[in-house]
Short mmCIF file of C-alpha atoms in Angstrom, two decimals:
data_model
loop_
_atom_site.label_atom_id
_atom_site.label_comp_id
_atom_site.label_asym_id
_atom_site.label_seq_id
_atom_site.Cartn_x
_atom_site.Cartn_y
_atom_site.Cartn_z
CA MET A 1 117.84 170.16 174.13
CA ASN A 2 118.53 166.79 175.66
CA SER A 3 120.52 167.36 178.89
CA ALA A 4 123.25 164.99 177.71
CA MET A 5 123.52 166.65 174.30
CA MET A 6 125.08 169.96 173.27
CA ARG A 7 124.64 172.02 170.12
CA VAL A 8 127.77 172.95 168.20
CA LYS A 9 127.76 175.33 165.24
CA VAL A 10 130.45 174.52 162.72
CA GLN A 11 131.63 176.55 159.75
CA ARG A 12 131.23 174.70 156.45
CA TYR A 13 132.74 175.60 153.10
CA ARG A 14 132.84 173.18 150.19
CA PRO A 15 134.70 174.98 147.39
CA GLU A 16 133.25 172.77 144.65
CA GLN A 17 129.68 173.82 145.48
CA ASP A 18 129.65 176.82 147.88
CA ASP A 19 130.32 180.45 147.05
CA ALA A 20 130.88 181.39 150.69
CA PRO A 21 131.16 179.67 154.07
CA PHE A 22 128.01 179.04 156.10
CA MET A 23 127.26 177.70 159.57
CA GLN A 24 125.83 174.24 160.21
CA GLU A 25 124.45 173.10 163.57
CA PHE A 26 125.06 169.66 165.04
CA GLU A 27 124.04 167.97 168.29
CA VAL A 28 126.81 166.10 170.01
CA PRO A 29 126.73 164.07 173.24
CA TYR A 30 128.10 166.08 176.14
CA ALA A 31 130.74 164.89 178.58
CA ASP A 32 132.87 166.91 181.01
CA ASP A 33 136.08 165.77 179.38
CA MET A 34 134.98 166.31 175.79
CA SER A 35 137.20 168.62 173.76
CA ILE A 36 136.36 170.50 170.59
CA ILE A 37 138.17 167.92 168.45
CA ASP A 38 136.31 165.12 170.25
CA ALA A 39 133.08 166.87 169.22
CA LEU A 40 134.33 167.25 165.63
CA HIS A 41 135.30 163.56 165.58
CA TYR A 42 131.78 162.65 166.74
CA ILE A 43 130.26 164.76 163.97
CA LYS A 44 132.52 163.26 161.31
CA ASP A 45 132.01 159.66 162.50
CA ASN A 46 128.27 159.81 163.17
CA LEU A 47 126.57 162.82 161.58
CA ASP A 48 128.41 164.07 158.50
CA GLY A 49 131.47 162.30 157.15
CA THR A 50 132.25 165.14 154.74
CA LEU A 51 133.35 167.53 157.53
CA SER A 52 137.02 168.53 157.06
CA TYR A 53 139.30 169.74 159.83
CA ARG A 54 142.94 169.38 160.83
CA TRP A 55 144.14 167.64 163.95
CA SER A 56 146.85 165.25 164.96
CA CYS A 57 148.43 164.82 168.39
CA ARG A 58 145.49 165.64 170.74
CA MET A 59 148.00 166.99 173.29
CA ALA A 60 148.79 170.60 172.31
CA ILE A 61 152.17 169.96 170.77
CA CYS A 62 151.56 169.44 167.03
CA GLY A 63 149.82 172.77 166.49
CA SER A 64 147.40 171.40 163.89
CA CYS A 65 143.98 171.99 165.47
CA GLY A 66 143.77 175.78 165.63
CA TYR A 67 140.19 177.04 165.20
CA MET A 68 138.21 180.12 166.14
CA VAL A 69 135.99 179.08 169.05
CA ASN A 70 133.36 181.75 169.63
CA GLY A 71 135.63 184.18 167.81
CA VAL A 72 138.72 183.41 169.89
CA PRO A 73 141.72 181.51 168.46
CA LYS A 74 142.01 178.20 170.35
CA LEU A 75 143.53 174.76 170.01
CA GLY A 76 140.68 172.27 169.59
CA CYS A 77 142.46 169.69 171.74
CA LYS A 78 142.77 171.87 174.85
CA THR A 79 139.40 173.61 174.61
CA PHE A 80 136.52 171.82 176.28
CA LEU A 81 132.74 171.82 175.83
CA ARG A 82 132.31 172.24 179.60
CA ASP A 83 133.58 175.84 179.39
CA TYR A 84 130.84 176.80 176.93
CA LEU A 85 127.72 175.45 178.64
CA ASN A 86 126.20 178.92 179.02
CA THR A 87 127.34 180.49 175.76
CA GLY A 88 127.05 177.67 173.21
CA ILE A 89 129.86 176.88 170.79
CA THR A 90 130.65 178.21 167.34
CA VAL A 91 133.71 176.74 165.62
CA GLU A 92 135.22 178.48 162.60
CA SER A 93 138.49 178.18 160.73
CA LEU A 94 141.44 180.30 161.92
CA ALA A 95 140.84 183.98 161.16
CA ASN A 96 143.09 185.95 158.80
CA PHE A 97 143.90 182.88 156.67
CA PRO A 98 142.10 181.82 153.47
CA ILE A 99 139.56 179.05 154.04
CA GLU A 100 140.47 175.92 152.10
CA ARG A 101 137.53 173.75 153.15
CA ASP A 102 135.25 173.72 156.22
CA LEU A 103 137.61 174.27 159.19
CA VAL A 104 140.82 173.89 157.19
CA ALA A 105 142.68 177.19 156.84
CA ASP A 106 145.47 177.68 154.33
CA ILE A 107 148.42 178.69 156.54
CA GLY A 108 150.94 178.51 153.69
CA ASP A 109 151.79 182.21 153.92
CA PHE A 110 152.72 181.78 157.60
CA VAL A 111 154.93 178.76 156.85
CA GLU A 112 156.75 180.69 154.10
CA LYS A 113 157.40 183.53 156.54
CA LEU A 114 158.83 181.06 159.05
CA GLU A 115 161.32 179.90 156.41
CA GLU A 116 162.16 183.45 155.40
CA ILE A 117 163.65 184.44 158.77
CA LYS A 118 166.40 181.78 158.53
CA PRO A 119 165.27 179.75 161.54
CA TYR A 120 168.50 177.89 162.09
CA ILE A 121 171.84 178.55 163.74
CA ILE A 122 174.10 180.56 161.45
CA ARG A 123 177.85 180.61 162.09
CA GLN A 124 180.29 183.12 160.63
CA ASP A 125 183.25 181.09 161.84
CA ALA A 126 182.53 177.54 160.76
CA VAL A 127 183.55 175.02 163.39
CA SER A 128 184.50 171.44 162.62
CA VAL A 129 182.44 168.62 164.10
CA ASP A 130 185.70 167.31 165.57
CA ASP A 131 185.87 170.39 167.80
CA GLY A 132 182.81 169.12 169.66
CA GLU A 133 179.48 170.73 170.44
CA HIS A 134 178.81 174.41 171.09
CA LEU A 135 178.44 174.72 174.84
CA GLN A 136 175.70 176.84 176.38
CA THR A 137 175.10 177.79 180.00
CA PRO A 138 171.64 177.68 181.63
CA ALA A 139 171.75 181.50 181.78
CA GLN A 140 172.32 181.68 178.01
CA LEU A 141 169.46 179.22 177.46
CA THR A 142 167.12 181.39 179.54
CA ARG A 143 167.58 184.27 177.09
CA TYR A 144 165.64 182.47 174.36
CA ARG A 145 164.05 179.31 175.82
CA GLN A 146 160.55 180.76 176.11
CA TYR A 147 160.60 181.76 172.42
CA SER A 148 161.69 178.29 171.36
CA LEU A 149 158.49 176.72 172.71
CA CYS A 150 156.38 177.82 169.73
CA ILE A 151 154.45 174.97 168.04
CA ASN A 152 153.61 176.96 164.87
CA CYS A 153 149.86 176.61 165.41
CA GLY A 154 149.13 180.03 163.92
CA LEU A 155 146.76 181.18 166.69
CA CYS A 156 148.78 184.38 167.04
CA TYR A 157 148.23 185.20 163.35
CA ALA A 158 144.50 184.70 163.80
CA ALA A 159 144.68 187.06 166.80
CA CYS A 160 146.67 189.78 165.03
CA PRO A 161 144.60 192.52 163.37
CA GLN A 162 147.71 193.96 161.71
CA TYR A 163 148.27 190.67 159.89
CA GLY A 164 144.54 190.55 159.06
CA LEU A 165 144.65 194.05 157.59
CA ASN A 166 147.91 193.52 155.70
CA ASN A 167 149.43 190.06 155.39
CA GLU A 168 152.72 191.50 154.16
CA PHE A 169 153.45 191.89 157.89
CA MET A 170 155.79 189.09 159.01
CA GLY A 171 153.53 188.44 161.98
CA PRO A 172 154.01 187.29 165.58
CA ALA A 173 155.38 183.73 165.36
CA ALA A 174 157.92 184.41 162.56
CA LEU A 175 159.31 187.50 164.30
CA THR A 176 159.43 185.58 167.59
CA LEU A 177 161.37 182.72 166.00
CA LEU A 178 163.72 185.30 164.48
CA HIS A 179 164.26 186.80 167.93
CA ARG A 180 164.78 183.30 169.37
CA TYR A 181 167.74 182.67 167.01
CA ASN A 182 169.16 186.17 167.48
CA GLN A 183 169.17 185.57 171.24
CA ASP A 184 170.86 182.18 170.96
CA SER A 185 174.48 182.40 172.12
CA ARG A 186 175.51 179.83 169.48
CA ASP A 187 174.10 181.91 166.61
CA GLN A 188 176.00 184.55 164.63
CA GLY A 189 173.34 185.36 162.04
CA ARG A 190 172.02 188.62 163.46
CA ASP A 191 173.34 190.68 160.54
CA GLU A 192 171.64 188.36 158.05
CA ARG A 193 168.26 188.80 159.74
CA ILE A 194 168.40 192.50 160.64
CA ASP A 195 166.90 193.67 157.33
CA ILE A 196 163.75 191.65 158.07
CA VAL A 197 163.61 193.11 161.59
CA ASN A 198 164.05 196.68 160.33
CA ALA A 199 161.56 196.46 157.45
CA GLU A 200 158.14 198.10 157.50
CA GLU A 201 156.74 194.54 157.41
CA GLY A 202 159.10 193.56 160.22
CA VAL A 203 158.79 194.60 163.86
CA TRP A 204 157.52 198.07 162.91
CA GLY A 205 154.38 196.57 161.40
CA CYS A 206 153.39 195.66 164.96
CA THR A 207 151.31 198.17 166.93
CA PHE A 208 151.53 196.21 170.18
CA VAL A 209 147.96 194.99 170.26
CA GLY A 210 149.25 192.18 172.47
CA TYR A 211 146.47 189.70 171.70
CA CYS A 212 149.02 187.26 170.21
CA SER A 213 150.49 186.70 173.66
CA GLU A 214 147.02 186.39 175.18
CA VAL A 215 145.96 183.53 172.88
CA CYS A 216 149.30 181.68 172.66
CA PRO A 217 148.65 178.15 173.99
CA LYS A 218 152.32 177.67 174.95
CA GLY A 219 153.03 180.92 176.84
CA VAL A 220 155.58 182.05 174.25
CA ASP A 221 154.63 185.75 174.49
CA PRO A 222 155.32 186.88 170.89
CA ALA A 223 154.47 190.50 171.78
CA SER A 224 157.51 190.66 174.07
CA ALA A 225 159.82 189.21 171.38
CA ILE A 226 158.61 191.82 168.89
CA GLN A 227 158.96 194.74 171.32
CA GLN A 228 162.51 193.60 172.07
CA GLY A 229 163.00 193.42 168.31
CA LYS A 230 162.00 197.09 168.14
CA VAL A 231 164.66 197.92 170.72
CA GLU A 232 167.18 195.94 168.65
CA SER A 233 166.10 197.67 165.43
CA SER A 234 166.42 201.14 167.03
CA THR A 235 169.84 200.26 168.43
CA ASP A 236 170.89 198.98 165.00
CA PHE A 237 169.74 202.24 163.39
CA VAL A 238 171.93 204.31 165.72
CA MET A 239 174.88 201.91 165.52
CA SER A 240 174.73 201.75 161.71
CA LYS A 241 175.20 205.56 161.64
CA LEU A 242 178.26 205.26 163.85
CA ARG A 243 179.73 202.08 162.40
CA PRO A 244 178.41 200.90 159.02
CA ARG A 245 177.60 197.18 158.88
CA ARG A 246 179.77 194.93 156.83
CA PRO A 247 177.90 193.78 153.73
CA SER A 248 176.56 190.23 154.13
CA MET B 1 141.39 169.41 137.72
CA SER B 2 141.81 171.20 141.02
CA LYS B 3 138.64 172.18 142.86
CA ARG B 4 140.61 174.59 145.05
CA LYS B 5 138.89 177.91 145.66
CA PRO B 6 140.30 179.40 148.88
CA TYR B 7 137.83 181.81 150.41
CA VAL B 8 139.18 185.01 151.98
CA LYS B 9 136.86 186.46 154.60
CA PRO B 10 136.74 190.26 154.31
CA MET B 11 137.73 192.14 157.46
CA PRO B 12 134.88 194.52 158.33
CA ALA B 13 135.67 198.17 159.11
CA ASN B 14 134.42 197.63 162.68
CA TRP B 15 136.53 194.50 163.23
CA PHE B 16 137.61 195.76 166.66
CA MET B 17 134.04 195.60 167.99
CA ALA B 18 133.86 191.80 167.71
CA ASN B 19 136.44 191.09 170.41
CA ARG B 20 136.74 192.80 173.79
CA PHE B 21 140.54 192.68 173.74
CA HIS B 22 140.60 194.44 170.37
CA THR B 23 138.04 197.00 171.56
CA LEU B 24 140.20 197.89 174.58
CA TYR B 25 143.22 198.12 172.27
CA MET B 26 141.44 200.63 170.04
CA LEU B 27 140.34 202.56 173.15
CA ARG B 28 144.00 202.65 174.27
CA GLU B 29 145.14 203.89 170.87
CA GLY B 30 142.18 206.32 170.74
CA THR B 31 143.48 208.11 173.84
CA SER B 32 146.12 209.64 171.54
CA ILE B 33 143.40 211.88 170.01
CA PHE B 34 142.80 213.51 173.39
CA VAL B 35 146.51 213.74 174.18
CA GLY B 36 147.09 215.35 170.75
CA LEU B 37 144.30 217.90 171.23
CA TYR B 38 145.57 218.65 174.74
CA SER B 39 149.06 219.31 173.33
CA LEU B 40 147.60 221.75 170.77
CA ILE B 41 145.77 223.63 173.55
CA MET B 42 149.04 223.78 175.52
CA LEU B 43 150.86 225.13 172.45
CA TRP B 44 148.13 227.72 172.01
CA GLY B 45 148.66 228.74 175.66
CA LEU B 46 152.43 228.99 175.18
CA ALA B 47 151.96 231.12 172.06
CA ALA B 48 149.61 233.39 174.03
CA LEU B 49 152.19 233.68 176.81
CA VAL B 50 154.83 234.80 174.29
CA LYS B 51 152.43 237.33 172.72
CA GLY B 52 151.87 239.20 175.99
CA GLU B 53 149.63 239.69 178.98
CA ALA B 54 146.40 240.42 177.10
CA ALA B 55 146.68 237.29 174.94
CA TRP B 56 147.58 235.20 177.99
CA ASN B 57 144.58 236.45 179.97
CA ASN B 58 142.37 235.82 176.96
CA TRP B 59 143.64 232.19 176.83
CA LEU B 60 143.09 231.82 180.59
CA GLY B 61 139.54 233.11 180.07
CA HIS B 62 138.93 230.41 177.46
CA MET B 63 140.23 227.76 179.84
CA GLU B 64 137.53 228.66 182.38
CA ASN B 65 134.86 227.73 179.86
CA PRO B 66 133.04 224.54 181.04
CA ILE B 67 133.67 222.95 177.62
CA TYR B 68 137.44 223.27 178.09
CA ILE B 69 137.23 222.11 181.70
CA GLY B 70 135.18 219.10 180.56
CA PHE B 71 137.67 218.36 177.80
CA HIS B 72 140.59 218.49 180.24
CA LEU B 73 138.85 216.04 182.55
CA ILE B 74 138.29 213.62 179.67
CA ALA B 75 141.90 214.09 178.51
CA LEU B 76 143.09 213.35 182.07
CA VAL B 77 141.13 210.09 182.15
CA ALA B 78 142.47 209.19 178.67
CA CYS B 79 146.05 209.90 179.79
CA LEU B 80 145.63 207.82 182.94
CA TYR B 81 144.13 204.92 180.97
CA HIS B 82 147.00 205.09 178.49
CA ALA B 83 149.54 205.21 181.33
CA ILE B 84 148.02 202.20 183.10
CA THR B 85 148.02 200.12 179.89
CA TRP B 86 151.55 201.24 179.10
CA PHE B 87 152.84 200.37 182.57
CA SER B 88 151.34 196.89 182.30
CA LEU B 89 152.95 196.34 178.86
CA ALA B 90 156.35 197.87 179.69
CA PRO B 91 157.94 194.61 180.97
CA LYS B 92 157.49 193.07 177.52
CA ALA B 93 159.97 195.50 175.99
CA MET B 94 162.87 194.19 178.07
CA HIS B 95 164.43 190.90 179.01
CA LEU B 96 165.69 190.87 182.58
CA GLN B 97 167.22 187.86 184.22
CA LYS B 98 169.10 187.10 187.38
CA GLY B 99 171.49 184.22 186.99
CA ASP B 100 169.65 181.67 184.90
CA GLN B 101 166.16 182.78 185.98
CA LYS B 102 163.98 185.30 184.17
CA ILE B 103 162.84 188.12 186.48
CA SER B 104 159.06 188.46 186.83
CA ASP B 105 157.19 191.43 185.34
CA LYS B 106 156.18 192.80 188.74
CA PRO B 107 159.28 194.87 189.66
CA VAL B 108 159.20 196.66 186.30
CA VAL B 109 155.50 197.52 186.62
CA VAL B 110 155.86 198.60 190.27
CA GLY B 111 158.93 200.69 189.30
CA HIS B 112 156.86 202.58 186.73
CA TYR B 113 154.17 203.35 189.32
CA ILE B 114 156.78 204.57 191.83
CA VAL B 115 158.31 206.96 189.26
CA PHE B 116 154.78 208.06 188.29
CA VAL B 117 153.90 208.91 191.92
CA ILE B 118 157.22 210.74 192.51
CA ALA B 119 156.84 212.75 189.27
CA THR B 120 153.25 213.64 190.17
CA ILE B 121 154.30 214.85 193.65
CA VAL B 122 157.17 216.93 192.19
CA ILE B 123 154.93 218.55 189.55
CA LEU B 124 152.12 219.26 192.04
CA GLY B 125 154.79 220.67 194.39
CA PHE B 126 155.98 223.04 191.67
CA VAL B 127 152.39 224.12 190.94
CA ALA B 128 151.69 224.75 194.64
CA TRP B 129 155.02 226.59 195.02
CA GLY B 130 154.29 228.73 191.93
CA GLY B 131 150.78 229.48 193.20
CA ALA B 132 152.11 230.54 196.63
CA ALA B 133 154.79 232.74 195.04
#
């Protein structure tokens, strides 16, 4: 191997001609500041223009460039060749999602789940715009801020074996977003979301593997949101025996 | 016509061997087998105690068998491993904040270890007291 070059194995899958994905090896020029998506760009521009992969912002905020790098869910933009000099690099599409083409995973199921949890502020007592904004103290913000930093990249779904084994499970990011709205002092939609929390596919589908929090590129810690959801679900179970919920 | 043909990778039965984090998770969950077996042995001992002195002494005799002693040592290691992993995960189950700042995980973890040490001393104290009496 040329000292200035590095080998990168990339998963290929062309649905019109392949029955299954396979690995293809490329040699890319090495630089200390070269990220995985820089390497993929080099391949697409210089070696094989048919390579498909998602990317956009290059700064870990759009959540588009999630791949499995040596079996670990990573964002391509904040993962660098320099950290793989001794191990080599294998890039695959995000685990636990169907492969659409090459490195493009179909994350549609995840996006539908995000919609399902009603990720918006729900008010029981509608307030007029003329009454001004809903005020919130810094202490109230702290209760959910961490969970609002999710960029919907899907790395936590690729990390979650429970979702891999049964994708009926709502999964880390959707349950975290649900918890984020339930914890928001401006929101009054807890009763509308509690059935999702309580369901077998809700928080109880989680066995606290904890890898979601390990791979999260934004420090959101979905595992903590889900465990707190379990506390909420248990409390709701007891409370519903004492004081039946009003039908929503 | 659409050329779409999404490919779903099968999840192998030994999926947890491919990633160290998942392997340690399965090891953590696997400790429950030893804890479960230990509980059955304890129940067996309690049943023997209720039955009378002969049954109790018979159970005690079994417990001196190296196989049982070996099992108890393994079960102890399994319990300790489970406890350590649980203590490190415990802070995730609660949201603690002081004013507008989230409290770090450390006090919760340290609190668990303090209770663990106190409980261990109390139980060992009882055992020593029972042995002396």
